[in-house]
PDB file of C-alpha atoms in Angstrom:
ATOM      1  CA  MET A  12     -61.295  -1.214  62.052  1.00 45.00           C
ATOM      2  CA  GLY A  13     -62.767  -3.935  60.036  1.00 46.00           C
ATOM      3  CA  PHE A  14     -63.230  -1.466  56.370  1.00 45.00           C
ATOM      4  CA  SER A  15     -59.630  -0.452  57.057  1.00 48.00           C
ATOM      5  CA  SER A  16     -58.078  -3.759  57.068  1.00 48.00           C
ATOM      6  CA  ILE A  17     -59.728  -4.917  53.668  1.00 52.00           C
ATOM      7  CA  PRO A  18     -57.590  -3.135  51.397  1.00 63.00           C
ATOM      8  CA  TRP A  19     -54.296  -4.290  53.128  1.00 63.00           C
ATOM      9  CA  ILE A  20     -55.868  -7.891  52.693  1.00 68.00           C
ATOM     10  CA  LEU A  21     -56.782  -7.349  48.779  1.00 64.00           C
ATOM     11  CA  ILE A  22     -52.736  -6.150  48.400  1.00 65.00           C
ATOM     12  CA  PHE A  23     -51.581  -9.000  49.998  1.00 65.00           C
ATOM     13  CA  GLN A  24     -53.615 -11.128  47.974  1.00 66.00           C
ATOM     14  CA  GLY A  25     -52.835  -9.214  44.953  1.00 67.00           C
ATOM     15  CA  MET A  26     -49.355  -9.773  45.815  1.00 68.00           C
ATOM     16  CA  MET A  27     -49.555 -13.422  46.099  1.00 70.00           C
ATOM     17  CA  ALA A  28     -51.471 -14.416  43.368  1.00 69.00           C
ATOM     18  CA  SER A  29     -48.483 -12.159  40.991  1.00 67.00           C
ATOM     19  CA  VAL A  30     -45.604 -14.401  43.100  1.00 65.00           C
ATOM     20  CA  ILE A  31     -47.761 -17.510  42.036  1.00 71.00           C
ATOM     21  CA  ALA A  32     -48.363 -16.786  38.304  1.00 64.00           C
ATOM     22  CA  THR A  33     -44.682 -15.916  37.832  1.00 65.00           C
ATOM     23  CA  LEU A  34     -43.377 -19.185  39.516  1.00 63.00           C
ATOM     24  CA  VAL A  35     -46.112 -20.831  37.218  1.00 60.00           C
ATOM     25  CA  THR A  36     -44.853 -19.179  34.226  1.00 59.00           C
ATOM     26  CA  ARG A  37     -41.388 -20.043  34.755  1.00 58.00           C
ATOM     27  CA  LYS A  38     -42.287 -23.661  35.068  1.00 56.00           C
ATOM     28  CA  LEU A  39     -43.955 -24.097  32.119  1.00 53.00           C
ATOM     29  CA  SER A  40     -41.520 -21.951  30.061  1.00 51.00           C
ATOM     30  CA  THR A  41     -38.543 -24.040  31.039  1.00 51.00           C
ATOM     31  CA  ASN A  42     -37.776 -26.612  28.497  1.00 52.00           C
ATOM     32  CA  PRO A  43     -38.208 -29.829  30.164  1.00 50.00           C
ATOM     33  CA  GLU A  44     -35.719 -31.600  27.455  1.00 49.00           C
ATOM     34  CA  SER A  45     -33.083 -29.114  28.623  1.00 48.00           C
ATOM     35  CA  ILE A  46     -30.644 -31.309  31.109  1.00 54.00           C
ATOM     36  CA  SER A  47     -29.094 -29.315  34.287  1.00 68.00           C
ATOM     37  CA  LEU A  48     -25.899 -30.431  35.485  1.00 75.00           C
ATOM     38  CA  PRO A  49     -25.808 -30.791  39.212  1.00 83.00           C
ATOM     39  CA  LEU A  50     -23.934 -28.293  40.990  1.00 84.00           C
ATOM     40  CA  PRO A  51     -20.943 -29.206  43.866  1.00 87.00           C
ATOM     41  CA  PRO A  52     -22.227 -30.220  47.454  1.00 88.00           C
ATOM     42  CA  GLY A  53     -22.821 -27.487  49.497  1.00 87.00           C
ATOM     43  CA  PRO A  54     -24.532 -26.001  52.526  1.00 88.00           C
ATOM     44  CA  LYS A  55     -28.030 -25.339  52.830  1.00 87.00           C
ATOM     45  CA  PRO A  56     -28.994 -21.794  51.682  1.00 86.00           C
ATOM     46  CA  TRP A  57     -31.424 -19.537  53.091  1.00 86.00           C
ATOM     47  CA  PRO A  58     -34.136 -18.191  50.248  1.00 84.00           C
ATOM     48  CA  PHE A  59     -32.858 -15.476  48.094  1.00 81.00           C
ATOM     49  CA  ILE A  60     -29.744 -14.420  50.417  1.00 85.00           C
ATOM     50  CA  GLY A  61     -28.109 -17.892  49.825  1.00 87.00           C
ATOM     51  CA  CYS A  62     -25.134 -18.578  52.327  1.00 88.00           C
ATOM     52  CA  LEU A  63     -25.112 -14.780  52.848  1.00 87.00           C
ATOM     53  CA  TYR A  64     -25.825 -14.811  56.274  1.00 86.00           C
ATOM     54  CA  GLN A  65     -22.931 -17.306  57.337  1.00 87.00           C
ATOM     55  CA  VAL A  66     -20.455 -15.351  55.361  1.00 87.00           C
ATOM     56  CA  LEU A  67     -20.353 -12.213  57.462  1.00 88.00           C
ATOM     57  CA  ARG A  68     -21.062 -14.404  60.656  1.00 88.00           C
ATOM     58  CA  TYR A  69     -18.157 -16.589  60.337  1.00 88.00           C
ATOM     59  CA  LYS A  70     -14.944 -14.717  60.391  1.00 86.00           C
ATOM     60  CA  PRO A  71     -12.560 -15.411  58.246  1.00 88.00           C
ATOM     61  CA  THR A  72     -14.932 -16.703  55.616  1.00 88.00           C
ATOM     62  CA  PHE A  73     -12.018 -18.913  54.254  1.00 88.00           C
ATOM     63  CA  ARG A  74     -11.586 -20.701  57.549  1.00 90.00           C
ATOM     64  CA  TRP A  75     -15.702 -21.564  57.502  1.00 90.00           C
ATOM     65  CA  ILE A  76     -15.214 -22.790  54.245  1.00 90.00           C
ATOM     66  CA  GLN A  77     -12.732 -25.126  54.645  1.00 90.00           C
ATOM     67  CA  LYS A  78     -14.313 -26.388  57.627  1.00 91.00           C
ATOM     68  CA  VAL A  79     -17.917 -26.727  55.850  1.00 90.00           C
ATOM     69  CA  MET A  80     -15.573 -28.706  52.796  1.00 91.00           C
ATOM     70  CA  ASP A  81     -13.953 -30.886  55.995  1.00 91.00           C
ATOM     71  CA  GLU A  82     -17.159 -31.907  56.970  1.00 91.00           C
ATOM     72  CA  MET A  83     -18.865 -32.621  53.769  1.00 90.00           C
ATOM     73  CA  ASN A  84     -15.390 -34.608  52.726  1.00 91.00           C
ATOM     74  CA  ALA A  85     -15.775 -32.938  49.614  1.00 89.00           C
ATOM     75  CA  GLU A  86     -12.674 -31.164  47.270  1.00 91.00           C
ATOM     76  CA  ILE A  87     -15.058 -28.890  45.546  1.00 91.00           C
ATOM     77  CA  ALA A  88     -18.349 -26.882  46.852  1.00 91.00           C
ATOM     78  CA  CYS A  89     -20.419 -24.783  46.027  1.00 90.00           C
ATOM     79  CA  ILE A  90     -21.785 -21.677  48.264  1.00 90.00           C
ATOM     80  CA  PRO A  91     -24.936 -19.667  46.806  1.00 89.00           C
ATOM     81  CA  ILE A  92     -24.711 -16.276  47.598  1.00 87.00           C
ATOM     82  CA  CYS A  93     -27.568 -13.869  46.629  1.00 84.00           C
ATOM     83  CA  GLY A  94     -28.060 -16.076  43.463  1.00 82.00           C
ATOM     84  CA  VAL A  95     -23.974 -16.380  42.949  1.00 84.00           C
ATOM     85  CA  HIS A  96     -22.464 -19.525  42.821  1.00 86.00           C
ATOM     86  CA  VAL A  97     -19.170 -19.289  44.532  1.00 87.00           C
ATOM     87  CA  ILE A  98     -16.970 -22.711  43.979  1.00 88.00           C
ATOM     88  CA  PRO A  99     -14.103 -23.435  46.451  1.00 90.00           C
ATOM     89  CA  VAL A 100     -11.460 -25.896  45.351  1.00 90.00           C
ATOM     90  CA  THR A 101      -8.873 -27.773  47.806  1.00 89.00           C
ATOM     91  CA  SER A 102      -7.923 -30.017  45.014  1.00 88.00           C
ATOM     92  CA  PRO A 103      -4.504 -29.609  43.007  1.00 89.00           C
ATOM     93  CA  GLU A 104      -5.636 -31.868  40.205  1.00 89.00           C
ATOM     94  CA  LEU A 105      -9.015 -29.592  40.217  1.00 87.00           C
ATOM     95  CA  ALA A 106      -7.684 -26.285  40.261  1.00 86.00           C
ATOM     96  CA  ARG A 107      -4.973 -27.487  37.347  1.00 86.00           C
ATOM     97  CA  GLU A 108      -8.420 -28.536  35.435  1.00 85.00           C
ATOM     98  CA  PHE A 109      -9.607 -24.829  36.044  1.00 82.00           C
ATOM     99  CA  LEU A 110      -6.540 -22.708  35.609  1.00 79.00           C
ATOM    100  CA  LYS A 111      -4.970 -24.949  32.875  1.00 78.00           C
ATOM    101  CA  LYS A 112      -7.204 -27.191  30.667  1.00 79.00           C
ATOM    102  CA  GLN A 113     -10.393 -24.659  31.198  1.00 78.00           C
ATOM    103  CA  ASP A 114      -8.625 -21.394  31.178  1.00 73.00           C
ATOM    104  CA  THR A 115     -10.975 -20.235  28.439  1.00 71.00           C
ATOM    105  CA  ILE A 116     -14.246 -20.736  30.091  1.00 73.00           C
ATOM    106  CA  PHE A 117     -13.487 -19.628  34.039  1.00 72.00           C
ATOM    107  CA  SER A 118     -11.003 -17.275  32.454  1.00 67.00           C
ATOM    108  CA  ASN A 119     -13.665 -14.877  31.202  1.00 68.00           C
ATOM    109  CA  ARG A 120     -15.058 -11.140  33.083  1.00 70.00           C
ATOM    110  CA  PRO A 121     -18.033  -9.503  32.309  1.00 69.00           C
ATOM    111  CA  ILE A 122     -18.067  -6.303  30.405  1.00 75.00           C
ATOM    112  CA  CYS A 123     -19.191  -3.462  32.434  1.00 77.00           C
ATOM    113  CA  MET A 124     -18.664   0.278  32.323  1.00 81.00           C
ATOM    114  CA  SER A 125     -16.613   0.901  35.764  1.00 79.00           C
ATOM    115  CA  ALA A 126     -13.696  -2.054  34.793  1.00 77.00           C
ATOM    116  CA  GLU A 127     -13.667  -0.319  31.060  1.00 80.00           C
ATOM    117  CA  ILE A 128     -13.262   3.265  33.079  1.00 82.00           C
ATOM    118  CA  GLY A 129     -10.801   1.839  35.532  1.00 78.00           C
ATOM    119  CA  CYS A 130      -8.184  -0.010  33.412  1.00 76.00           C
ATOM    120  CA  GLY A 131      -8.269   2.579  30.380  1.00 80.00           C
ATOM    121  CA  GLY A 132     -10.700   0.541  27.566  1.00 81.00           C
ATOM    122  CA  TYR A 133      -9.278  -2.774  28.908  1.00 77.00           C
ATOM    123  CA  LEU A 134      -6.068  -2.316  27.983  1.00 77.00           C
ATOM    124  CA  THR A 135      -4.664  -4.130  30.919  1.00 77.00           C
ATOM    125  CA  THR A 136      -4.390  -8.142  31.670  1.00 76.00           C
ATOM    126  CA  LEU A 137      -5.976  -8.046  34.876  1.00 75.00           C
ATOM    127  CA  LEU A 138      -9.933  -6.936  33.821  1.00 76.00           C
ATOM    128  CA  ALA A 139      -9.497  -7.655  30.278  1.00 77.00           C
ATOM    129  CA  PRO A 140     -12.551  -9.835  29.014  1.00 78.00           C
ATOM    130  CA  LEU A 141     -11.586 -12.699  26.954  1.00 76.00           C
ATOM    131  CA  GLY A 142     -10.587 -12.153  23.801  1.00 77.00           C
ATOM    132  CA  ASP A 143      -7.102 -11.789  21.110  1.00 81.00           C
ATOM    133  CA  HIS A 144      -6.020  -8.936  23.428  1.00 79.00           C
ATOM    134  CA  TYR A 145      -6.080 -11.124  26.422  1.00 79.00           C
ATOM    135  CA  LYS A 146      -4.701 -13.674  24.761  1.00 81.00           C
ATOM    136  CA  LYS A 147      -2.060 -11.739  23.448  1.00 85.00           C
ATOM    137  CA  MET A 148      -1.174  -9.691  26.948  1.00 83.00           C
ATOM    138  CA  LYS A 149      -1.374 -13.270  29.149  1.00 82.00           C
ATOM    139  CA  ARG A 150       1.391 -14.446  26.599  1.00 85.00           C
ATOM    140  CA  ILE A 151       3.223 -11.369  27.026  1.00 85.00           C
ATOM    141  CA  VAL A 152       3.083 -11.588  31.078  1.00 85.00           C
ATOM    142  CA  VAL A 153       4.005 -15.407  31.398  1.00 83.00           C
ATOM    143  CA  SER A 154       7.071 -15.163  29.005  1.00 85.00           C
ATOM    144  CA  SER A 155       8.111 -11.819  30.170  1.00 82.00           C
ATOM    145  CA  VAL A 156       7.318 -10.572  33.684  1.00 81.00           C
ATOM    146  CA  LEU A 157       6.457 -13.806  35.369  1.00 81.00           C
ATOM    147  CA  SER A 158       9.408 -15.757  33.378  1.00 84.00           C
ATOM    148  CA  THR A 159      12.066 -17.802  35.470  1.00 86.00           C
ATOM    149  CA  ALA A 160      14.937 -15.585  33.903  1.00 86.00           C
ATOM    150  CA  LYS A 161      13.202 -12.510  35.219  1.00 84.00           C
ATOM    151  CA  HIS A 162      12.876 -14.203  38.482  1.00 84.00           C
ATOM    152  CA  HIS A 163      16.520 -14.699  38.755  1.00 88.00           C
ATOM    153  CA  TRP A 164      17.222 -11.350  37.530  1.00 88.00           C
ATOM    154  CA  LEU A 165      15.436 -10.063  40.339  1.00 86.00           C
ATOM    155  CA  HIS A 166      17.103 -12.489  42.484  1.00 89.00           C
ATOM    156  CA  ASN A 167      19.769 -10.061  44.387  1.00 90.00           C
ATOM    157  CA  LYS A 168      17.422  -7.193  45.446  1.00 89.00           C
ATOM    158  CA  ARG A 169      15.363  -9.685  47.242  1.00 90.00           C
ATOM    159  CA  ILE A 170      18.603 -10.884  48.658  1.00 91.00           C
ATOM    160  CA  GLU A 171      19.546  -7.493  49.703  1.00 90.00           C
ATOM    161  CA  GLU A 172      16.234  -6.629  51.313  1.00 90.00           C
ATOM    162  CA  ALA A 173      16.566  -9.951  53.048  1.00 90.00           C
ATOM    163  CA  ASP A 174      19.796  -9.029  54.560  1.00 91.00           C
ATOM    164  CA  HIS A 175      18.099  -5.734  55.262  1.00 89.00           C
ATOM    165  CA  ILE A 176      15.121  -6.918  57.263  1.00 89.00           C
ATOM    166  CA  VAL A 177      17.556  -9.458  59.114  1.00 90.00           C
ATOM    167  CA  SER A 178      19.706  -5.930  60.367  1.00 88.00           C
ATOM    168  CA  TYR A 179      16.119  -4.076  60.861  1.00 87.00           C
ATOM    169  CA  VAL A 180      15.383  -7.154  63.123  1.00 88.00           C
ATOM    170  CA  TYR A 181      18.792  -7.488  64.910  1.00 88.00           C
ATOM    171  CA  ASN A 182      18.626  -3.792  65.536  1.00 85.00           C
ATOM    172  CA  GLN A 183      15.004  -4.296  67.538  1.00 84.00           C
ATOM    173  CA  CYS A 184      16.321  -6.840  69.678  1.00 86.00           C
ATOM    174  CA  LYS A 185      19.558  -4.686  71.019  1.00 83.00           C
ATOM    175  CA  ASP A 186      16.713  -2.017  71.507  1.00 78.00           C
ATOM    176  CA  SER A 187      16.380  -2.047  75.351  1.00 71.00           C
ATOM    177  CA  ALA A 188      13.606   1.250  75.156  1.00 75.00           C
ATOM    178  CA  ASN A 189      10.851  -1.820  73.724  1.00 73.00           C
ATOM    179  CA  GLY A 190      12.624  -4.231  76.051  1.00 76.00           C
ATOM    180  CA  GLY A 191      14.020  -5.947  72.396  1.00 78.00           C
ATOM    181  CA  LEU A 192      10.513  -6.698  71.067  1.00 84.00           C
ATOM    182  CA  VAL A 193      10.071  -7.160  67.467  1.00 85.00           C
ATOM    183  CA  ASN A 194       6.799  -6.568  65.698  1.00 86.00           C
ATOM    184  CA  LEU A 195       6.465  -8.674  63.128  1.00 87.00           C
ATOM    185  CA  ARG A 196       4.028  -7.187  61.467  1.00 89.00           C
ATOM    186  CA  ILE A 197       5.986  -4.071  60.981  1.00 88.00           C
ATOM    187  CA  ALA A 198       8.509  -6.387  59.827  1.00 88.00           C
ATOM    188  CA  ALA A 199       6.790  -7.619  57.437  1.00 89.00           C
ATOM    189  CA  ARG A 200       5.481  -4.300  56.165  1.00 88.00           C
ATOM    190  CA  HIS A 201       9.025  -3.064  55.421  1.00 86.00           C
ATOM    191  CA  TYR A 202      10.124  -6.103  53.900  1.00 89.00           C
ATOM    192  CA  CYS A 203       7.025  -6.135  51.737  1.00 89.00           C
ATOM    193  CA  GLY A 204       7.154  -2.696  50.678  1.00 88.00           C
ATOM    194  CA  ASN A 205      10.924  -2.344  50.281  1.00 88.00           C
ATOM    195  CA  VAL A 206      11.265  -5.448  47.903  1.00 89.00           C
ATOM    196  CA  VAL A 207       8.612  -3.872  45.812  1.00 88.00           C
ATOM    197  CA  ARG A 208      10.144  -0.384  45.803  1.00 88.00           C
ATOM    198  CA  ARG A 209      13.969  -2.194  44.874  1.00 88.00           C
ATOM    199  CA  MET A 210      12.280  -4.012  42.086  1.00 84.00           C
ATOM    200  CA  PHE A 211      10.290  -1.205  40.304  1.00 84.00           C
ATOM    201  CA  PHE A 212      12.496   2.211  41.399  1.00 86.00           C
ATOM    202  CA  ASN A 213      15.794   0.865  42.687  1.00 84.00           C
ATOM    203  CA  LYS A 214      15.336   2.289  45.909  1.00 84.00           C
ATOM    204  CA  ARG A 215      14.336   0.831  49.127  1.00 83.00           C
ATOM    205  CA  PHE A 216      13.255   4.355  50.945  1.00 78.00           C
ATOM    206  CA  PHE A 217      11.683   7.592  48.802  1.00 73.00           C
ATOM    207  CA  GLY A 218      13.410   9.822  51.233  1.00 70.00           C
ATOM    208  CA  LYS A 219      16.400   9.063  53.840  1.00 71.00           C
ATOM    209  CA  GLY A 220      15.886   5.477  56.584  1.00 65.00           C
ATOM    210  CA  MET A 221      16.532   5.739  59.847  1.00 64.00           C
ATOM    211  CA  GLU A 222      19.453   4.320  62.104  1.00 60.00           C
ATOM    212  CA  ASP A 223      17.787   1.038  62.879  1.00 57.00           C
ATOM    213  CA  GLY A 224      16.747   0.407  59.017  1.00 58.00           C
ATOM    214  CA  SER A 225      13.150   1.311  59.248  1.00 60.00           C
ATOM    215  CA  LYS A 226      11.557   4.393  57.311  1.00 55.00           C
TER     216      LYS A 226
END
């Protein structure tokens, strides 16, 4: 048994030596004159996986992040997950800094084959990398799709669907079969789906609706 364990000891020693050599090489190759800016505060991460364990354990994740930030009394935090730094922000001023003043830096996206195939060669605004095409598409979206005029133009369609969902809830309350109970999840699904279909296709249902106002 002693002789059979010798190769494993040698393998383990070789692995440890390679790890130490890699760390020493990285330490020596680092430029001492380079200044690394500090990251925002955050929870203490695990080696290699970061805070992946906490993210998977505490659900919903956004409530855990909010709790961590409240405990640290911070409006910005850094949560490392497998080498990726997730930066949540709760301050409106910092969010405005990211989305408006520093938009050029934070709106850039990595170039990957799946995104290129999914959007037909980066023809959409959502997955397009930063460049002239993205700036043109963003200008069109802001000025035409998400403009105030477009919002007012679709106001009547949203009002129609709001009246319809009120009628649907009223019919559900009068229904004695289910005791007058209203499933808010189903009602919200009806309203959201009807608004989208009304704005895109000018139809509430693709088929014939039921008497109570549902599909």
